[in-house]
Short mmCIF file of C-alpha atoms in Angstrom, two decimals:
data_model
loop_
_atom_site.label_atom_id
_atom_site.label_comp_id
_atom_site.label_asym_id
_atom_site.label_seq_id
_atom_site.Cartn_x
_atom_site.Cartn_y
_atom_site.Cartn_z
CA MET A 1 0.19 0.19 -0.10
CA ALA A 2 0.93 3.96 -0.92
CA ASN A 3 2.27 5.69 1.71
CA THR A 4 -0.76 8.58 3.14
CA SER A 5 1.44 11.42 0.62
CA SER A 6 1.82 9.06 -2.58
CA ARG A 7 -1.88 7.93 -2.41
CA THR A 8 -3.31 11.63 -1.99
CA LEU A 9 -2.08 12.65 -4.46
CA ARG A 10 -3.09 9.62 -6.29
CA LEU A 11 -6.44 10.48 -4.96
CA LEU A 12 -6.50 13.61 -6.75
CA SER A 13 -5.40 13.19 -9.97
CA LEU A 14 -7.61 9.98 -10.46
CA LEU A 15 -10.17 13.21 -8.99
CA GLN A 16 -8.91 15.64 -11.59
CA THR A 17 -9.30 12.98 -15.03
CA HIS A 18 -13.13 12.01 -14.31
CA ARG A 19 -16.37 13.92 -13.35
CA HIS A 20 -17.20 11.85 -10.64
CA TRP A 21 -16.52 8.60 -9.09
CA SER A 22 -18.20 5.87 -6.43
CA GLY A 23 -16.77 5.43 -3.17
CA LEU A 24 -16.13 2.17 -3.77
CA GLU A 25 -14.62 2.27 -7.10
CA LEU A 26 -12.04 4.81 -5.91
CA ALA A 27 -11.24 2.78 -3.17
CA GLY A 28 -10.76 0.02 -5.37
CA ARG A 29 -7.97 2.16 -7.38
CA LEU A 30 -5.80 2.80 -4.05
CA GLY A 31 -6.21 0.08 -2.51
CA VAL A 32 -7.55 1.04 0.83
CA SER A 33 -10.91 0.75 2.49
CA GLU A 34 -13.71 3.23 1.98
CA ARG A 35 -13.23 5.03 5.89
CA THR A 36 -9.51 5.31 4.65
CA LEU A 37 -10.37 7.37 1.42
CA ARG A 38 -13.14 9.50 3.84
CA ARG A 39 -9.90 10.43 5.86
CA ASP A 40 -7.63 11.13 2.43
CA VAL A 41 -11.05 13.15 0.63
CA ALA A 42 -10.10 14.86 4.14
CA ARG A 43 -7.07 15.64 3.95
CA LEU A 44 -7.53 17.11 0.75
CA ARG A 45 -9.79 19.23 1.46
CA GLU A 46 -8.02 20.90 4.25
CA LEU A 47 -5.46 21.45 1.26
CA GLY A 48 -8.10 23.57 0.20
CA TYR A 49 -9.28 21.06 -2.63
CA PRO A 50 -13.15 21.35 -2.27
CA VAL A 51 -14.20 18.21 -3.35
CA GLY A 52 -17.43 16.99 -4.00
CA ALA A 53 -19.61 14.35 -1.67
CA VAL A 54 -22.83 12.79 -2.34
CA ARG A 55 -24.94 10.05 -0.58
CA GLY A 56 -26.73 7.17 -1.22
CA THR A 57 -26.80 4.76 -4.32
CA ASP A 58 -26.00 6.63 -6.69
CA GLY A 59 -23.79 8.72 -4.40
CA GLY A 60 -19.70 9.39 -5.16
CA TYR A 61 -17.23 11.90 -5.18
CA GLN A 62 -15.72 15.72 -7.66
CA LEU A 63 -14.55 18.02 -7.53
CA ALA A 64 -15.42 20.74 -7.85
CA PRO A 65 -15.26 24.78 -7.94
CA GLY A 66 -13.81 25.81 -5.65
CA ALA A 67 -12.89 29.84 -4.86
CA VAL A 68 -8.97 29.74 -4.74
CA LEU A 69 -6.75 27.51 -7.29
CA PRO A 70 -5.67 25.52 -5.88
CA PRO A 71 -2.04 22.88 -7.04
CA LEU A 72 -3.76 21.47 -10.51
CA LEU A 73 -1.09 17.64 -10.99
CA LEU A 74 -0.19 17.08 -14.55
CA ASP A 75 1.42 14.45 -16.70
CA ASP A 76 3.32 14.78 -18.96
CA GLU A 77 1.98 15.62 -21.80
CA GLU A 78 -0.32 17.89 -20.41
CA ALA A 79 2.47 19.29 -18.66
CA VAL A 80 4.08 19.77 -22.40
CA ALA A 81 0.75 21.35 -23.83
CA LEU A 82 1.06 23.80 -21.03
CA ALA A 83 4.24 25.00 -21.28
CA VAL A 84 4.02 25.35 -25.10
CA GLY A 85 0.68 26.75 -25.39
CA VAL A 86 1.84 29.54 -22.80
CA GLY A 87 5.17 29.98 -24.41
CA ASP A 88 3.14 31.17 -27.51
CA ALA A 89 0.30 33.23 -24.78
CA ALA A 90 3.07 34.88 -23.44
CA GLN A 91 4.70 36.36 -26.60
CA SER A 92 1.12 36.76 -28.37
CA GLY A 93 0.80 40.96 -27.86
CA ILE A 94 -1.92 40.83 -26.51
CA ALA A 95 -2.20 44.09 -24.14
CA GLY A 96 -1.47 42.59 -20.72
CA MET A 97 -1.49 39.08 -21.03
CA GLU A 98 2.67 39.41 -21.69
CA GLU A 99 3.40 39.81 -17.50
CA ALA A 100 1.04 36.47 -16.46
CA SER A 101 1.83 34.80 -19.58
CA LEU A 102 5.78 34.82 -18.18
CA ARG A 103 5.01 34.36 -14.41
CA ALA A 104 3.09 30.93 -15.05
CA LEU A 105 5.95 29.50 -18.25
CA THR A 106 7.99 30.34 -14.61
CA LYS A 107 6.20 28.13 -12.89
CA VAL A 108 5.46 25.30 -14.90
CA VAL A 109 9.77 25.17 -16.52
CA GLN A 110 10.64 25.71 -13.26
CA VAL A 111 9.57 21.57 -12.21
CA LEU A 112 9.40 20.57 -15.32
CA PRO A 113 12.46 16.66 -16.26
CA PRO A 114 15.17 18.09 -18.56
CA ARG A 115 13.32 15.02 -20.93
CA LEU A 116 10.14 17.61 -20.87
CA ARG A 117 12.25 20.87 -21.43
CA ALA A 118 13.41 20.40 -24.01
CA ARG A 119 10.12 18.83 -26.04
CA VAL A 120 8.67 21.47 -25.44
CA ASP A 121 11.58 23.73 -26.23
CA THR A 122 11.08 22.14 -30.26
CA LEU A 123 7.98 22.38 -29.88
CA ARG A 124 7.68 25.04 -30.09
CA ALA A 125 10.80 26.45 -32.81
CA MET A 126 9.23 23.51 -35.00
CA THR A 127 5.93 25.21 -35.19
CA LEU A 128 5.05 27.99 -37.19
CA SER A 129 1.34 30.00 -36.41
CA ALA A 130 0.58 31.95 -39.59
CA ALA A 131 -0.68 34.61 -36.94
CA VAL A 132 2.83 34.68 -34.75
CA SER A 133 6.02 37.27 -36.74
CA ALA A 134 7.73 37.40 -34.35
CA PRO A 135 10.88 35.97 -33.31
CA ILE A 136 10.64 32.74 -30.67
CA VAL A 137 12.53 32.21 -27.64
CA ALA A 138 12.47 29.14 -26.03
CA ALA A 139 11.35 28.00 -23.20
CA GLY A 140 14.19 27.95 -20.77
CA VAL A 141 16.08 31.41 -22.27
CA LEU A 142 12.90 33.12 -20.82
CA THR A 143 12.20 30.98 -17.23
CA ALA A 144 16.34 31.52 -16.65
CA VAL A 145 16.14 35.38 -17.46
CA ALA A 146 13.20 35.58 -15.78
CA GLN A 147 14.03 33.67 -12.44
CA ALA A 148 17.52 36.01 -12.03
CA CYS A 149 15.23 38.82 -12.17
CA ARG A 150 12.50 37.76 -9.69
CA ASP A 151 16.07 36.40 -7.82
CA GLU A 152 18.21 39.32 -7.94
CA GLU A 153 20.71 36.49 -9.01
CA ARG A 154 23.87 38.37 -11.30
CA LEU A 155 23.55 35.77 -14.67
CA ARG A 156 25.96 35.06 -17.52
CA PHE A 157 25.26 34.85 -21.04
CA GLY A 158 26.43 34.68 -24.74
CA TYR A 159 24.94 37.72 -26.50
CA THR A 160 25.52 38.32 -30.70
CA ALA A 161 24.84 41.94 -30.86
CA ARG A 162 23.03 43.03 -34.97
CA GLY A 163 26.20 42.66 -37.19
CA CYS A 164 28.73 41.45 -33.89
CA ALA A 165 31.02 39.16 -32.37
CA PRO A 166 29.62 36.72 -30.54
CA THR A 167 30.53 37.86 -26.45
CA GLU A 168 30.20 37.02 -23.39
CA ARG A 169 28.25 38.58 -20.69
CA GLU A 170 27.83 39.08 -17.30
CA VAL A 171 25.08 41.63 -15.77
CA GLU A 172 22.47 42.30 -13.11
CA PRO A 173 19.66 41.63 -14.18
CA HIS A 174 15.68 43.81 -13.96
CA ARG A 175 13.54 43.05 -15.45
CA VAL A 176 12.62 40.73 -18.88
CA VAL A 177 9.85 43.01 -21.18
CA ALA A 178 7.83 42.27 -24.01
CA LEU A 179 7.77 44.87 -26.21
CA GLY A 180 6.50 45.34 -30.25
CA GLY A 181 6.76 41.57 -30.14
CA ARG A 182 9.80 40.95 -28.94
CA TRP A 183 11.21 40.19 -25.60
CA TYR A 184 14.20 42.18 -23.78
CA LEU A 185 16.51 41.76 -20.79
CA VAL A 186 16.75 44.58 -19.21
CA ALA A 187 20.04 44.45 -16.96
CA TYR A 188 23.09 46.42 -15.55
CA ASP A 189 26.08 45.35 -17.38
CA LEU A 190 29.29 44.78 -15.33
CA GLY A 191 31.50 44.37 -18.11
CA ARG A 192 30.93 47.91 -19.97
CA LEU A 193 29.50 48.83 -16.06
CA ASP A 194 26.71 50.62 -18.15
CA TRP A 195 22.78 49.57 -18.15
CA ARG A 196 21.50 47.81 -21.31
CA SER A 197 18.98 45.76 -23.24
CA PHE A 198 19.04 42.82 -24.36
CA ARG A 199 17.03 40.79 -26.67
CA LEU A 200 16.22 37.21 -25.38
CA ASP A 201 16.08 35.72 -29.09
CA ARG A 202 20.14 36.87 -29.22
CA LEU A 203 20.27 35.16 -26.07
CA THR A 204 22.37 31.78 -25.58
CA GLY A 205 23.01 29.40 -22.21
CA PRO A 206 21.61 31.63 -19.38
CA THR A 207 23.62 31.08 -16.12
CA ALA A 208 22.41 31.65 -12.81
CA THR A 209 25.99 32.40 -11.10
CA GLY A 210 24.14 32.33 -7.65
CA THR A 211 25.61 35.76 -6.15
CA ARG A 212 22.73 37.96 -5.34
CA PHE A 213 22.33 41.52 -5.39
CA ARG A 214 21.37 45.05 -4.15
CA PRO A 215 19.19 46.74 -6.90
CA ARG A 216 20.54 49.27 -8.63
CA LEU A 217 18.61 52.70 -9.31
CA LEU A 218 17.10 51.30 -12.21
CA PRO A 219 17.93 55.62 -15.23
CA ALA A 220 14.07 55.73 -16.31
CA GLU A 221 10.92 55.92 -15.72
CA ASP A 222 10.46 51.74 -15.71
CA ALA A 223 12.58 49.11 -17.87
CA VAL A 224 9.68 49.53 -20.49
CA ALA A 225 10.94 53.69 -21.14
CA PHE A 226 14.42 52.35 -21.21
CA VAL A 227 14.13 49.90 -23.24
CA GLN A 228 12.05 52.47 -25.93
CA ALA A 229 15.06 54.25 -25.97
CA THR A 230 17.58 52.25 -26.01
CA SER A 231 15.83 49.66 -28.87
CA GLY A 232 15.31 52.17 -30.78
CA ALA A 233 11.28 50.02 -30.55
CA PRO A 234 8.41 52.12 -31.25
CA ALA A 235 5.52 52.77 -28.14
CA PRO A 236 2.80 50.60 -29.27
CA TYR A 237 -0.86 51.89 -29.99
CA THR A 238 -4.25 50.90 -28.52
CA VAL A 239 -6.71 51.42 -31.08
CA GLU A 240 -11.12 50.98 -29.91
CA VAL A 241 -12.99 50.75 -32.68
CA LEU A 242 -17.45 49.69 -32.50
CA VAL A 243 -17.53 47.16 -34.85
CA HIS A 244 -21.44 46.91 -36.99
CA ALA A 245 -21.20 42.49 -36.66
CA PRO A 246 -21.46 40.38 -34.29
CA SER A 247 -18.96 40.13 -31.43
CA SER A 248 -18.86 35.86 -33.00
CA ARG A 249 -18.28 37.10 -36.58
CA VAL A 250 -14.80 39.46 -35.46
CA ARG A 251 -14.04 37.17 -32.90
CA GLN A 252 -13.56 34.53 -36.85
CA VAL A 253 -11.05 37.14 -37.74
CA VAL A 254 -9.77 38.96 -35.05
CA GLY A 255 -9.32 35.95 -33.00
CA ARG A 256 -6.50 36.48 -29.71
CA TRP A 257 -5.11 39.10 -30.84
CA GLY A 258 -7.85 41.71 -30.34
CA VAL A 259 -10.14 41.73 -26.66
CA ILE A 260 -14.38 41.56 -27.87
CA GLU A 261 -16.33 43.37 -26.13
CA PRO A 262 -20.54 43.05 -27.29
CA VAL A 263 -22.52 45.53 -27.30
CA ASP A 264 -25.77 43.45 -28.44
CA GLN A 265 -26.02 41.16 -30.58
CA ASP A 266 -25.56 42.78 -33.50
CA SER A 267 -22.32 44.56 -32.87
CA CYS A 268 -19.34 45.17 -30.29
CA ARG A 269 -16.40 47.22 -29.04
CA LEU A 270 -13.05 45.74 -30.54
CA THR A 271 -9.61 46.72 -28.35
CA MET A 272 -5.76 45.96 -30.47
CA THR A 273 -2.88 46.62 -28.69
CA SER A 274 -0.16 46.86 -32.03
CA ALA A 275 2.94 48.39 -33.26
CA SER A 276 2.03 50.03 -35.87
CA PHE A 277 -1.65 50.99 -37.25
CA ASP A 278 -1.63 49.10 -40.34
CA TRP A 279 -2.39 45.25 -38.79
CA PRO A 280 -5.48 47.14 -36.37
CA ALA A 281 -6.39 48.51 -40.61
CA GLN A 282 -5.82 45.49 -42.21
CA ALA A 283 -7.69 43.49 -39.66
CA LEU A 284 -10.57 45.77 -39.23
CA GLY A 285 -10.97 45.33 -43.25
CA ASN A 286 -10.61 41.57 -43.27
CA VAL A 287 -13.77 41.49 -40.99
CA GLY A 288 -15.73 43.36 -43.86
CA ALA A 289 -18.59 45.06 -41.88
CA GLU A 290 -19.01 48.59 -41.12
CA PHE A 291 -17.43 50.60 -38.32
CA GLU A 292 -16.51 53.72 -36.05
CA VAL A 293 -13.62 54.96 -34.28
CA LEU A 294 -13.11 55.39 -30.91
CA GLY A 295 -9.94 55.92 -30.61
CA PRO A 296 -7.06 57.32 -31.10
CA PRO A 297 -7.66 60.20 -33.33
CA GLU A 298 -4.84 59.20 -35.25
CA PHE A 299 -6.38 55.72 -36.04
CA ALA A 300 -9.16 57.71 -37.07
CA SER A 301 -6.40 59.58 -39.64
CA HIS A 302 -4.80 56.59 -40.78
CA VAL A 303 -8.21 54.88 -42.21
CA GLN A 304 -8.61 57.92 -43.62
CA GLU A 305 -5.76 58.01 -45.67
CA TRP A 306 -6.09 54.23 -46.38
CA GLY A 307 -9.45 55.17 -47.66
CA ALA A 308 -8.07 57.71 -49.66
CA ARG A 309 -5.68 55.57 -51.35
CA PHE A 310 -8.08 53.11 -52.54
CA ILE A 311 -10.74 55.67 -54.11
CA ARG A 312 -7.39 56.31 -55.85
CA ALA A 313 -6.71 53.47 -57.29
CA THR A 314 -10.56 52.88 -58.45
CA PRO A 315 -11.15 53.38 -62.42
CA ARG A 316 -12.85 56.47 -62.58
CA THR A 317 -16.48 56.79 -63.99
CA GLY A 318 -15.99 57.03 -68.02
CA SER A 319 -12.63 55.69 -67.99
CA GLY A 320 -14.30 52.65 -69.21
CA LEU A 321 -12.06 50.22 -67.22
CA GLY A 322 -13.79 47.11 -66.12
CA THR A 323 -16.87 47.80 -68.60
CA GLY A 324 -15.84 46.26 -72.06
CA GLU A 325 -15.59 48.96 -73.68
CA PRO A 326 -12.45 50.75 -74.66
CA ALA A 327 -11.10 53.83 -72.81
CA PRO A 328 -11.59 57.16 -74.49
#
């Protein structure tokens, strides 16, 4: 018979993979009596897992939604799928999603065995998405850098700047920043004795040194402002539009690249964040519905310029083009 701790974990795993279990079936799976099963269920409840119980011939146990999110148990395939999915979400460009996704990815990858980490990196490197054009950063690189920032621990890595030979760097990492479809590390470079921003897709072999440091004062308002100033990355625009089409139709076109809020059955509010106005304009054109620009005014002007450009490209009435008649 398994010890109490491993049996409790086994019970939790069973409850997570099946909607409803009879007490007799669960006890049989665990190789214990129903009395012991009841004690194990009580132990899970003490740990914060809301296990519901129903008495009677059709009674049994099931894991119910709770007020807080307790730890989850994942098998190998589920853990790899979760890490890949969260890694893609971290680079999705969705406003407000990057930081939360990076925290989740760090937690998942931190406990993955090396063989599963390798599978995650391989899947992300070999799987292409039509929606993601930014350089893919290996999950191990992303999480190693994020952990060093969190733990205030010096970091060593190889770095290849554009047009330069590879170099070895040792830094005091400050923050990881997602901007313009790319990931950056803001850090104090101990070799250059100055602050730097590093693109993570150009960074290799990040290794924590075990040496802790006292955080320095960043010479900028925040890490995002520092990256914008040092990398030349444009500040992202947030576009808000009222689209006269059902939210389901807009979601089919825009997908995860926008936040869609239904207004009524025939219209919705669409919010998109992008480094330029071109992509939101193209997405709205693909929707094929009337829309009203709510902001910013610069986007309204951009759409007007696009419209004028298309009108100029349209043959004038009477030119004969497109009618089968010769032009004068």
